[in-house]
Amino acid sequence: MVLLESEQFLTELTRLFQKCRSSGSVFITLKKYDGRTKPIPRKGFVEGFEPSDNKCLLRATDGKKKISTVVSSKEVNKFQMAYSNLLRANMDGLKKRDKKSKNKKSKATQ
Amino acid sequence: MPQYQTWEEFSRVAEKLYLADPVKACVVLKYRHSDGNLCIKVTDDLVCLVYRTDQAQDVKKIEKFHSQLMRLMVAKESRSAAMETD
């Protein structure tokens, strides 16, 4: 699992989407992250670990290659804009429901 | 594993699920360009909610929802209650 900086993660994510255009899926996972880097020992011997509250973990994979990044409140604004644009630009293979929406509009005006 | 047919219902229940236990909740997005479909799943390891779509109009909604949850996760505890729903 490769942990990357936010910008690099976005670049790699774009590459993943491009690779999977002809076949395959892109999986993206989002989860709250409290900053732990060591597993919790079974016998409850918690070493000076302070759970932080303002981070989330973002993972992406195409089934073979895995990438991940940690986003904190400081980066979230910039990251989110770039990330939203990325998703919208790449998830463009879906059906457009033009006919139905046009019908609804004409019905509404009548 | 309930599958939702309407986005309204799914987003409402999924948000509630996340707010109930933010640490456990997890969001998964699966996109297949070759099949032209998108699936979003929200789970807290006990309950799992799924919404599938092949409509382009849902991409924006799903992406907005995803970003909304990201913001919630990154916000400090005191602020998490002050969230606006569409």
Coordinates of N, CA, C and O in Angstrom, one line a residue:
Chain A
M1 N 0.9 -1.2 0.0 CA 0.0 0.0 0.0 C 0.9 1.2 0.0 O 1.7 1.4 0.9
V2 N 0.7 2.0 -1.0 CA 1.6 3.2 -1.1 C 0.9 4.4 -0.5 O -0.2 4.8 -0.9
L3 N 1.6 5.0 0.5 CA 1.0 6.2 1.1 C 1.6 7.4 0.4 O 2.8 7.6 0.4
L4 N 0.8 8.3 -0.2 CA 1.3 9.4 -1.0 C 0.8 10.7 -0.4 O -0.1 10.8 0.4
E5 N 1.4 11.8 -0.9 CA 1.0 13.1 -0.6 C -0.3 13.4 -1.4 O -0.5 12.8 -2.5
S6 N -1.1 14.3 -0.9 CA -2.4 14.6 -1.6 C -2.3 14.8 -3.1 O -3.0 14.2 -3.9
E7 N -1.4 15.6 -3.5 CA -1.3 16.0 -4.9 C -0.9 14.8 -5.7 O -1.4 14.5 -6.8
Q8 N 0.1 14.0 -5.2 CA 0.5 12.8 -5.9 C -0.6 11.8 -6.0 O -0.8 11.1 -7.0
F9 N -1.3 11.7 -4.9 CA -2.5 10.8 -4.9 C -3.4 11.1 -6.0 O -3.9 10.2 -6.7
L10 N -3.7 12.4 -6.2 CA -4.7 12.8 -7.3 C -4.1 12.4 -8.6 O -4.9 12.0 -9.5
T11 N -2.8 12.6 -8.8 CA -2.2 12.3 -10.1 C -2.4 10.8 -10.4 O -2.8 10.3 -11.4
E12 N -2.0 10.0 -9.3 CA -2.1 8.5 -9.5 C -3.5 8.1 -9.7 O -3.8 7.1 -10.4
L13 N -4.5 8.7 -9.0 CA -5.9 8.4 -9.1 C -6.4 8.6 -10.5 O -7.1 7.8 -11.1
T14 N -5.9 9.7 -11.1 CA -6.3 10.0 -12.5 C -5.8 8.9 -13.4 O -6.5 8.4 -14.3
R15 N -4.5 8.5 -13.1 CA -3.9 7.4 -13.9 C -4.8 6.1 -13.8 O -5.0 5.4 -14.7
L16 N -5.2 5.8 -12.6 CA -6.0 4.6 -12.3 C -7.3 4.6 -13.2 O -7.7 3.7 -13.8
F17 N -7.9 5.8 -13.1 CA -9.2 5.9 -13.9 C -8.9 5.7 -15.4 O -9.6 5.0 -16.1
Q18 N -7.8 6.3 -15.9 CA -7.5 6.1 -17.3 C -7.2 4.7 -17.7 O -7.6 4.2 -18.7
K19 N -6.5 4.0 -16.8 CA -6.1 2.6 -17.0 C -7.4 1.7 -17.1 O -7.4 0.8 -17.9
C20 N -8.4 2.1 -16.3 CA -9.5 1.2 -16.2 C -10.7 1.6 -17.2 O -11.8 1.1 -17.0
R21 N -10.4 2.4 -18.2 CA -11.5 2.8 -19.0 C -12.0 1.7 -19.9 O -13.2 1.6 -20.1
S22 N -11.1 0.8 -20.3 CA -11.7 -0.2 -21.2 C -12.2 -1.4 -20.4 O -13.2 -2.1 -20.8
S23 N -11.6 -1.7 -19.3 CA -12.2 -2.8 -18.5 C -11.7 -2.7 -17.0 O -10.7 -2.0 -16.8
G24 N -12.4 -3.2 -16.1 CA -12.0 -3.2 -14.7 C -12.7 -2.1 -13.9 O -13.3 -1.2 -14.5
S25 N -12.6 -2.1 -12.6 CA -13.3 -1.2 -11.7 C -12.2 -0.4 -11.0 O -11.1 -0.8 -10.8
V26 N -12.7 0.8 -10.5 CA -11.9 1.6 -9.7 C -12.6 1.7 -8.3 O -13.8 2.0 -8.3
F27 N -11.9 1.3 -7.3 CA -12.5 1.3 -5.9 C -11.9 2.4 -5.1 O -10.7 2.6 -5.1
I28 N -12.8 3.3 -4.5 CA -12.3 4.3 -3.7 C -12.9 4.2 -2.3 O -14.1 4.0 -2.2
T29 N -12.1 4.2 -1.3 CA -12.6 4.1 0.1 C -12.3 5.3 0.9 O -11.1 5.8 0.8
L30 N -13.2 5.7 1.7 CA -13.0 6.9 2.6 C -13.4 6.5 4.0 O -14.4 6.0 4.3
K31 N -12.5 6.9 4.9 CA -12.7 6.5 6.3 C -12.1 7.5 7.3 O -11.0 8.1 7.0
K32 N -12.7 7.7 8.4 CA -12.1 8.6 9.4 C -10.8 8.0 10.0 O -10.8 6.8 10.2
Y33 N -9.9 8.9 10.2 CA -8.5 8.4 10.6 C -8.1 9.1 11.9 O -8.2 10.3 11.9
D34 N -7.6 8.4 12.9 CA -7.2 9.0 14.1 C -5.7 9.1 14.3 O -5.2 9.4 15.3
G35 N -5.0 8.9 13.2 CA -3.6 9.1 13.2 C -2.7 8.0 13.8 O -1.5 8.2 14.1
R36 N -3.3 6.8 14.1 CA -2.4 5.8 14.7 C -1.5 5.2 13.6 O -1.9 4.9 12.5
T37 N -0.3 4.9 14.1 CA 0.7 4.3 13.1 C 1.1 3.0 13.6 O 1.8 2.2 13.0
K38 N 0.7 2.6 14.9 CA 1.1 1.3 15.4 C -0.2 0.6 15.8 O -1.2 1.2 16.2
P39 N -0.3 -0.7 15.7 CA -1.4 -1.5 16.1 C -1.6 -1.4 17.6 O -0.6 -1.3 18.3
I40 N -2.9 -1.5 18.1 CA -3.1 -1.5 19.5 C -2.7 -2.8 20.1 O -3.2 -3.9 19.7
P41 N -1.8 -2.8 21.1 CA -1.4 -4.1 21.7 C -2.5 -4.7 22.4 O -3.4 -4.0 23.0
R42 N -2.6 -6.1 22.5 CA -3.7 -6.8 23.1 C -3.8 -6.5 24.6 O -4.9 -6.4 25.1
K43 N -2.7 -6.5 25.3 CA -2.7 -6.4 26.7 C -3.0 -4.9 27.2 O -2.6 -4.6 28.3
G44 N -3.6 -4.1 26.3 CA -4.0 -2.8 26.7 C -2.9 -1.9 27.2 O -3.1 -0.9 27.9
F45 N -1.6 -2.1 26.7 CA -0.5 -1.2 27.1 C -0.4 -0.1 26.1 O 0.3 -0.2 25.2
V46 N -1.2 1.0 26.3 CA -1.3 2.0 25.3 C -0.1 3.0 25.5 O 0.0 3.7 26.4
E47 N 0.8 3.0 24.5 CA 1.9 3.9 24.6 C 1.5 5.3 24.2 O 0.6 5.4 23.3
G48 N 2.1 6.3 24.8 CA 1.7 7.7 24.6 C 1.1 8.0 23.2 O 1.8 8.6 22.4
F49 N -0.1 7.6 22.9 CA -0.7 7.8 21.6 C -1.9 8.8 21.8 O -2.8 8.5 22.5
E50 N -1.8 9.9 21.0 CA -2.9 10.8 21.1 C -3.8 10.7 19.9 O -3.3 11.1 18.8
P51 N -5.0 10.3 20.0 CA -5.9 10.2 18.9 C -6.2 11.6 18.3 O -6.7 12.4 19.1
S52 N -5.9 11.9 17.1 CA -6.3 13.1 16.5 C -7.6 13.0 15.8 O -8.0 11.9 15.3
D53 N -8.4 14.1 15.7 CA -9.7 14.0 15.3 C -10.0 14.6 13.9 O -11.0 14.4 13.3
N54 N -9.0 15.2 13.3 CA -9.2 16.0 12.1 C -8.6 15.4 10.8 O -8.1 16.1 10.0
K55 N -8.6 14.0 10.7 CA -8.0 13.5 9.5 C -8.9 12.4 9.0 O -9.6 11.7 9.7
C56 N -8.7 12.2 7.7 CA -9.4 11.0 7.1 C -8.5 10.3 6.1 O -7.5 10.9 5.6
L57 N -8.7 9.0 5.9 CA -7.9 8.2 5.1 C -8.6 7.9 3.8 O -9.8 7.5 3.8
L58 N -8.0 8.1 2.7 CA -8.6 7.9 1.4 C -7.7 6.9 0.6 O -6.5 7.0 0.5
R59 N -8.4 5.8 0.2 CA -7.7 4.7 -0.5 C -8.3 4.5 -1.9 O -9.4 4.8 -2.1
A60 N -7.4 4.1 -2.8 CA -7.9 3.8 -4.1 C -7.2 2.6 -4.7 O -6.0 2.4 -4.4
T61 N -7.9 1.8 -5.5 CA -7.3 0.6 -6.1 C -8.0 0.3 -7.4 O -9.2 0.6 -7.5
D62 N -7.3 -0.4 -8.2 CA -7.9 -1.0 -9.4 C -8.0 -2.5 -9.4 O -8.2 -3.1 -10.3
G63 N -7.7 -3.0 -8.2 CA -7.7 -4.5 -8.0 C -6.3 -4.9 -7.9 O -5.9 -6.0 -7.4
K64 N -5.3 -4.2 -8.6 CA -3.9 -4.6 -8.5 C -3.1 -3.6 -7.8 O -2.5 -3.9 -6.8
K65 N -3.2 -2.4 -8.3 CA -2.3 -1.3 -7.7 C -3.1 -0.6 -6.6 O -4.3 -0.3 -6.7
K66 N -2.4 -0.3 -5.5 CA -3.1 0.3 -4.4 C -2.4 1.7 -4.1 O -1.2 1.7 -4.0
I67 N -3.2 2.7 -3.8 CA -2.6 4.0 -3.4 C -3.5 4.5 -2.2 O -4.7 4.2 -2.1
S68 N -2.9 5.4 -1.4 CA -3.7 5.9 -0.3 C -3.1 7.3 0.0 O -1.9 7.6 -0.3
T69 N -3.9 8.1 0.8 CA -3.4 9.3 1.3 C -4.2 9.7 2.5 O -5.3 9.2 2.7
V70 N -3.6 10.6 3.3 CA -4.3 11.1 4.5 C -4.6 12.5 4.3 O -3.7 13.3 3.9
V71 N -5.8 12.9 4.5 CA -6.2 14.3 4.3 C -6.6 14.9 5.7 O -7.4 14.3 6.4
S72 N -6.0 16.0 6.0 CA -6.3 16.7 7.3 C -7.1 18.0 7.0 O -7.2 18.4 5.9
S73 N -7.6 18.6 8.1 CA -8.4 19.8 7.9 C -7.7 20.9 7.2 O -8.3 21.7 6.5
K74 N -6.4 20.9 7.3 CA -5.7 22.0 6.6 C -5.7 21.9 5.1 O -5.8 22.9 4.4
E75 N -5.6 20.6 4.6 CA -5.6 20.5 3.2 C -6.9 20.3 2.6 O -7.1 20.3 1.3
V76 N -7.9 20.1 3.4 CA -9.2 19.6 2.8 C -9.8 20.5 1.8 O -10.3 20.0 0.8
N77 N -9.7 21.8 2.0 CA -10.3 22.7 1.0 C -9.7 22.5 -0.4 O -10.4 22.3 -1.4
K78 N -8.4 22.7 -0.5 CA -7.7 22.6 -1.8 C -7.9 21.2 -2.3 O -8.3 21.0 -3.5
F79 N -7.7 20.2 -1.5 CA -7.8 18.8 -2.0 C -9.2 18.5 -2.5 O -9.4 17.9 -3.6
Q80 N -10.2 18.9 -1.8 CA -11.6 18.6 -2.2 C -12.0 19.2 -3.5 O -12.7 18.5 -4.3
M81 N -11.5 20.4 -3.8 CA -11.9 21.0 -5.1 C -11.3 20.2 -6.2 O -11.9 19.8 -7.2
A82 N -10.0 19.9 -6.1 CA -9.3 19.1 -7.1 C -9.9 17.7 -7.2 O -10.1 17.2 -8.3
Y83 N -10.2 17.1 -6.1 CA -10.8 15.8 -6.0 C -12.2 15.7 -6.7 O -12.4 14.8 -7.5
S84 N -13.0 16.7 -6.4 CA -14.3 16.7 -7.0 C -14.2 16.8 -8.5 O -14.9 16.1 -9.3
N85 N -13.4 17.7 -9.0 CA -13.2 17.9 -10.4 C -12.7 16.6 -11.1 O -13.2 16.2 -12.1
L86 N -11.8 15.9 -10.4 CA -11.3 14.7 -10.9 C -12.4 13.7 -11.0 O -12.5 13.0 -12.1
L87 N -13.2 13.5 -10.0 CA -14.2 12.5 -10.1 C -15.2 12.8 -11.2 O -15.6 11.9 -12.0
R88 N -15.6 14.1 -11.2 CA -16.6 14.4 -12.3 C -16.1 14.3 -13.7 O -16.8 13.8 -14.6
A89 N -14.8 14.6 -13.8 CA -14.2 14.5 -15.2 C -14.1 13.0 -15.6 O -14.2 12.7 -16.8
N90 N -13.8 12.1 -14.6 CA -13.5 10.8 -15.0 C -14.7 9.9 -15.0 O -14.7 8.9 -15.7
M91 N -15.7 10.2 -14.2 CA -16.9 9.3 -14.2 C -17.9 9.8 -15.2 O -19.0 10.1 -14.8
D92 N -17.5 9.7 -16.5 CA -18.4 10.3 -17.5 C -19.0 9.2 -18.4 O -19.6 9.6 -19.4
G93 N -18.8 8.0 -18.0 CA -19.3 6.9 -18.9 C -20.7 6.5 -18.6 O -21.2 5.5 -19.2
L94 N -21.4 7.3 -17.8 CA -22.8 6.9 -17.4 C -23.8 7.4 -18.4 O -23.6 8.4 -19.1
K95 N -25.0 6.8 -18.4 CA -26.1 7.2 -19.3 C -26.6 8.5 -18.9 O -26.8 8.9 -17.8
K96 N -27.0 9.3 -20.0 CA -27.6 10.6 -19.7 C -29.1 10.4 -19.9 O -29.6 9.9 -20.8
R97 N -29.8 11.0 -18.9 CA -31.3 10.8 -18.9 C -32.0 12.0 -19.6 O -32.9 12.6 -19.0
D98 N -31.5 12.4 -20.7 CA -32.0 13.7 -21.3 C -33.5 13.7 -21.6 O -34.2 14.6 -21.3
K99 N -34.0 12.6 -22.2 CA -35.4 12.5 -22.6 C -36.3 12.7 -21.4 O -37.2 13.5 -21.5
K100 N -36.1 12.0 -20.4 CA -37.0 12.1 -19.2 C -37.0 13.5 -18.6 O -38.1 14.0 -18.3
S101 N -35.8 14.1 -18.5 CA -35.8 15.4 -17.8 C -36.5 16.4 -18.7 O -37.2 17.3 -18.2
K102 N -36.4 16.3 -20.0 CA -37.1 17.2 -20.9 C -38.6 17.1 -20.8 O -39.3 18.1 -20.7
N103 N -39.0 15.8 -20.7 CA -40.5 15.6 -20.5 C -41.0 16.3 -19.2 O -42.0 16.9 -19.2
K104 N -40.2 16.1 -18.2 CA -40.6 16.7 -16.9 C -40.7 18.2 -17.0 O -41.7 18.8 -16.5
K105 N -39.8 18.8 -17.7 CA -39.8 20.2 -17.8 C -41.0 20.7 -18.6 O -41.7 21.6 -18.2
S106 N -41.3 20.0 -19.7 CA -42.5 20.4 -20.5 C -43.8 20.2 -19.7 O -44.7 21.1 -19.7
K107 N -43.8 19.2 -18.9 CA -45.0 19.0 -18.0 C -45.1 20.1 -17.0 O -46.2 20.5 -16.7
A108 N -44.0 20.5 -16.4 CA -44.1 21.5 -15.4 C -44.6 22.8 -15.9 O -45.3 23.5 -15.3
T109 N -44.1 23.2 -17.2 CA -44.5 24.4 -17.7 C -46.0 24.4 -18.1 O -46.7 25.4 -18.0
Q110 N -46.5 23.2 -18.5 CA -47.9 23.1 -18.8 C -48.8 23.1 -17.5 O -49.6 23.9 -17.4
Chain B
M1 N -28.3 -6.5 3.7 CA -27.6 -5.4 3.0 C -28.6 -4.6 2.1 O -28.7 -5.0 0.9
P2 N -29.3 -3.7 2.6 CA -30.3 -3.0 1.9 C -29.8 -2.2 0.7 O -28.8 -1.5 0.8
Q3 N -30.4 -2.4 -0.5 CA -30.1 -1.6 -1.6 C -31.2 -0.6 -1.8 O -32.3 -0.9 -1.7
Y4 N -30.7 0.7 -2.0 CA -31.7 1.7 -2.2 C -32.0 2.1 -3.6 O -31.0 2.2 -4.4
Q5 N -33.2 2.4 -4.0 CA -33.5 2.7 -5.3 C -33.6 4.2 -5.5 O -33.4 4.7 -6.6
T6 N -33.8 4.9 -4.4 CA -33.8 6.4 -4.6 C -32.7 7.0 -3.8 O -32.3 6.6 -2.7
W7 N -32.1 8.1 -4.5 CA -31.0 8.7 -3.9 C -31.3 9.4 -2.6 O -30.6 9.4 -1.6
E8 N -32.5 10.0 -2.5 CA -33.0 10.8 -1.3 C -32.9 9.9 -0.1 O -32.3 10.3 0.9
E9 N -33.5 8.7 -0.2 CA -33.6 7.8 0.9 C -32.2 7.4 1.3 O -31.8 7.4 2.5
F10 N -31.4 7.0 0.3 CA -30.0 6.5 0.6 C -29.2 7.5 1.3 O -28.6 7.2 2.4
S11 N -29.2 8.8 0.8 CA -28.3 9.8 1.4 C -28.7 10.1 2.8 O -27.9 10.3 3.7
R12 N -30.1 10.1 3.1 CA -30.5 10.4 4.4 C -30.1 9.3 5.4 O -29.5 9.6 6.5
V13 N -30.3 8.0 5.1 CA -30.0 6.9 6.0 C -28.5 6.8 6.1 O -28.0 6.5 7.2
A14 N -27.7 7.0 5.0 CA -26.3 6.9 5.1 C -25.7 7.9 6.0 O -24.8 7.7 6.8
E15 N -26.2 9.2 5.9 CA -25.7 10.2 6.8 C -25.9 9.9 8.2 O -25.1 10.1 9.1
K16 N -27.2 9.4 8.5 CA -27.5 9.1 9.9 C -26.6 8.0 10.4 O -26.1 8.1 11.5
L17 N -26.3 7.0 9.5 CA -25.4 6.0 9.9 C -24.0 6.5 10.3 O -23.4 6.1 11.3
Y18 N -23.5 7.4 9.5 CA -22.2 8.0 9.8 C -22.2 8.8 11.1 O -21.3 8.6 11.9
L19 N -23.2 9.6 11.2 CA -23.2 10.4 12.4 C -23.4 9.6 13.7 O -22.9 10.0 14.8
A20 N -24.0 8.4 13.6 CA -24.2 7.6 14.8 C -22.9 7.1 15.3 O -22.6 7.0 16.5
D21 N -21.9 6.8 14.4 CA -20.6 6.3 14.8 C -19.6 6.7 13.8 O -19.2 5.9 12.9
P22 N -19.1 7.9 13.8 CA -18.2 8.4 12.8 C -16.9 7.6 12.6 O -16.3 7.4 11.6
V23 N -16.4 7.0 13.8 CA -15.2 6.3 13.7 C -15.3 5.0 12.9 O -14.4 4.5 12.2
K24 N -16.4 4.3 13.1 CA -16.6 3.0 12.4 C -17.0 3.1 11.0 O -16.8 2.3 10.2
A25 N -17.7 4.2 10.7 CA -18.3 4.3 9.3 C -17.3 4.4 8.2 O -16.2 5.0 8.4
C26 N -17.6 3.8 7.1 CA -16.7 3.7 6.0 C -17.5 3.9 4.7 O -18.5 3.3 4.5
V27 N -16.9 4.6 3.7 CA -17.6 4.8 2.5 C -16.8 4.2 1.3 O -15.6 4.5 1.2
V28 N -17.5 3.4 0.5 CA -16.7 2.8 -0.6 C -17.4 3.2 -1.9 O -18.6 3.1 -2.1
L29 N -16.6 3.6 -2.9 CA -17.1 4.0 -4.2 C -16.6 3.0 -5.2 O -15.4 2.7 -5.2
K30 N -17.4 2.5 -6.1 CA -16.9 1.6 -7.2 C -17.4 2.0 -8.5 O -18.6 2.2 -8.8
Y31 N -16.4 2.3 -9.4 CA -16.8 2.8 -10.7 C -16.3 1.9 -11.8 O -15.1 1.5 -11.8
R32 N -17.2 1.5 -12.7 CA -16.8 0.7 -13.9 C -17.1 1.4 -15.1 O -18.3 1.6 -15.5
H33 N -16.1 1.9 -15.8 CA -16.3 2.6 -17.0 C -16.8 1.7 -18.2 O -17.7 2.1 -19.0
S34 N -16.3 0.5 -18.2 CA -16.6 -0.5 -19.2 C -18.1 -0.8 -19.2 O -18.8 -1.0 -20.2
D35 N -18.7 -0.9 -18.0 CA -20.1 -1.2 -17.8 C -20.9 0.0 -17.7 O -22.2 0.0 -17.7
G36 N -20.3 1.1 -17.4 CA -21.0 2.4 -17.2 C -21.9 2.4 -16.0 O -23.0 2.8 -16.1
N37 N -21.3 2.0 -14.9 CA -22.1 2.1 -13.6 C -21.3 2.5 -12.5 O -20.1 2.4 -12.5
L38 N -22.0 3.0 -11.4 CA -21.3 3.5 -10.3 C -22.1 3.0 -9.1 O -23.3 2.9 -9.0
C39 N -21.3 2.6 -8.0 CA -22.0 2.1 -6.8 C -21.4 2.7 -5.6 O -20.1 2.8 -5.5
I40 N -22.2 3.2 -4.7 CA -21.7 3.8 -3.4 C -22.2 2.9 -2.3 O -23.4 2.6 -2.2
K41 N -21.3 2.6 -1.3 CA -21.7 1.8 -0.2 C -21.2 2.5 1.1 O -20.1 3.0 1.2
V42 N -22.1 2.5 2.1 CA -21.8 3.1 3.4 C -22.0 2.0 4.4 O -23.1 1.4 4.5
T43 N -21.0 1.7 5.2 CA -21.1 0.7 6.2 C -20.5 1.0 7.5 O -19.5 1.8 7.6
D44 N -21.0 0.4 8.6 CA -20.3 0.6 9.9 C -20.0 -0.8 10.5 O -19.9 -1.0 11.7
D45 N -19.8 -1.7 9.6 CA -19.4 -3.1 9.9 C -20.5 -3.9 10.5 O -20.4 -5.0 10.9
L46 N -21.7 -3.2 10.7 CA -22.9 -4.0 11.2 C -23.9 -3.9 10.1 O -24.6 -4.9 9.7
V47 N -24.1 -2.7 9.7 CA -25.1 -2.4 8.6 C -24.4 -2.0 7.4 O -23.4 -1.3 7.4
C48 N -25.0 -2.3 6.2 CA -24.3 -1.9 5.0 C -25.4 -1.4 4.0 O -26.3 -2.1 3.7
L49 N -25.3 -0.2 3.6 CA -26.2 0.4 2.7 C -25.6 0.6 1.3 O -24.5 1.1 1.2
V50 N -26.3 0.3 0.3 CA -25.8 0.3 -1.1 C -26.7 1.1 -2.0 O -27.9 1.0 -1.9
Y51 N -26.1 1.9 -2.9 CA -26.9 2.6 -3.9 C -26.1 2.4 -5.3 O -25.0 2.8 -5.4
R52 N -26.8 1.8 -6.2 CA -26.2 1.6 -7.5 C -26.9 2.5 -8.6 O -28.0 2.8 -8.5
T53 N -26.1 3.0 -9.6 CA -26.7 3.8 -10.6 C -25.9 3.7 -11.9 O -24.7 3.3 -11.9
D54 N -26.6 4.0 -13.0 CA -25.9 4.1 -14.3 C -26.3 5.4 -14.9 O -26.1 5.6 -16.1
Q55 N -26.7 6.3 -14.1 CA -27.2 7.6 -14.7 C -26.2 8.7 -14.4 O -25.7 8.8 -13.3
A56 N -25.9 9.5 -15.4 CA -24.9 10.6 -15.3 C -25.3 11.6 -14.2 O -24.5 12.2 -13.6
Q57 N -26.6 11.8 -14.1 CA -27.1 12.8 -13.1 C -26.7 12.5 -11.7 O -26.7 13.4 -10.8
D58 N -26.5 11.2 -11.4 CA -26.2 10.8 -10.1 C -24.8 11.0 -9.7 O -24.4 11.0 -8.5
V59 N -23.9 11.1 -10.7 CA -22.5 11.3 -10.4 C -22.2 12.5 -9.6 O -21.5 12.5 -8.5
K60 N -22.9 13.6 -9.9 CA -22.7 14.9 -9.2 C -23.2 14.7 -7.7 O -22.5 15.1 -6.8
K61 N -24.4 14.0 -7.6 CA -24.9 13.9 -6.2 C -24.0 13.0 -5.4 O -23.7 13.3 -4.2
I62 N -23.5 11.9 -6.0 CA -22.7 11.0 -5.2 C -21.4 11.7 -4.9 O -20.8 11.6 -3.7
E63 N -20.8 12.4 -5.8 CA -19.5 13.1 -5.6 C -19.7 14.2 -4.5 O -18.9 14.3 -3.6
K64 N -20.8 14.9 -4.5 CA -21.1 15.9 -3.5 C -21.2 15.2 -2.1 O -20.7 15.7 -1.1
F65 N -21.9 14.1 -2.1 CA -22.1 13.4 -0.8 C -20.8 12.9 -0.2 O -20.5 13.0 1.0
H66 N -20.0 12.4 -1.1 CA -18.7 11.9 -0.8 C -17.8 13.0 -0.1 O -17.2 12.9 0.9
S67 N -17.9 14.2 -0.8 CA -17.1 15.3 -0.3 C -17.7 15.8 1.1 O -16.9 16.2 2.0
Q68 N -19.0 15.7 1.2 CA -19.6 16.2 2.4 C -19.2 15.3 3.6 O -18.8 15.8 4.7
L69 N -19.1 14.0 3.4 CA -18.7 13.1 4.4 C -17.2 13.3 4.7 O -16.8 13.3 5.9
M70 N -16.4 13.6 3.7 CA -15.0 13.9 3.9 C -14.8 15.1 4.8 O -14.0 15.1 5.8
R71 N -15.6 16.1 4.6 CA -15.6 17.3 5.4 C -16.0 17.0 6.8 O -15.4 17.5 7.8
L72 N -17.0 16.2 7.0 CA -17.4 15.8 8.4 C -16.3 15.1 9.1 O -16.1 15.4 10.3
M73 N -15.6 14.2 8.4 CA -14.6 13.4 9.1 C -13.4 14.3 9.5 O -12.8 14.1 10.5
V74 N -13.2 15.3 8.7 CA -12.0 16.2 8.9 C -12.3 17.3 9.9 O -11.4 17.9 10.5
A75 N -13.6 17.6 10.1 CA -13.9 18.7 11.0 C -13.7 18.2 12.5 O -13.9 17.1 12.8
K76 N -13.4 19.2 13.3 CA -13.2 18.9 14.7 C -14.5 18.5 15.4 O -15.5 19.0 14.9
E77 N -14.5 17.8 16.4 CA -15.7 17.3 17.1 C -16.7 18.3 17.3 O -17.9 18.2 17.1
S78 N -16.3 19.5 17.9 CA -17.3 20.5 18.3 C -18.1 21.0 17.1 O -19.2 21.4 17.3
R79 N -17.5 20.9 15.9 CA -18.2 21.4 14.7 C -19.1 20.4 14.0 O -19.9 20.7 13.2
S80 N -18.9 19.1 14.3 CA -19.6 18.1 13.5 C -21.1 18.2 13.5 O -21.8 17.7 12.7
A81 N -21.6 18.8 14.6 CA -23.1 18.8 14.7 C -23.7 19.9 13.7 O -24.7 19.7 13.2
A82 N -22.9 20.9 13.4 CA -23.4 22.0 12.6 C -23.2 21.6 11.1 O -22.3 22.1 10.5
M83 N -24.1 20.8 10.6 CA -24.0 20.3 9.2 C -25.2 20.6 8.5 O -26.3 20.3 9.0
E84 N -25.1 21.1 7.2 CA -26.4 21.4 6.5 C -26.7 20.2 5.5 O -25.8 19.8 4.8
T85 N -27.9 19.8 5.5 CA -28.3 18.8 4.5 C -29.0 19.5 3.4 O -29.7 20.5 3.5
D86 N -29.0 18.9 2.2 CA -29.6 19.5 1.0 C -31.1 19.6 1.1 O -31.7 18.5 1.2

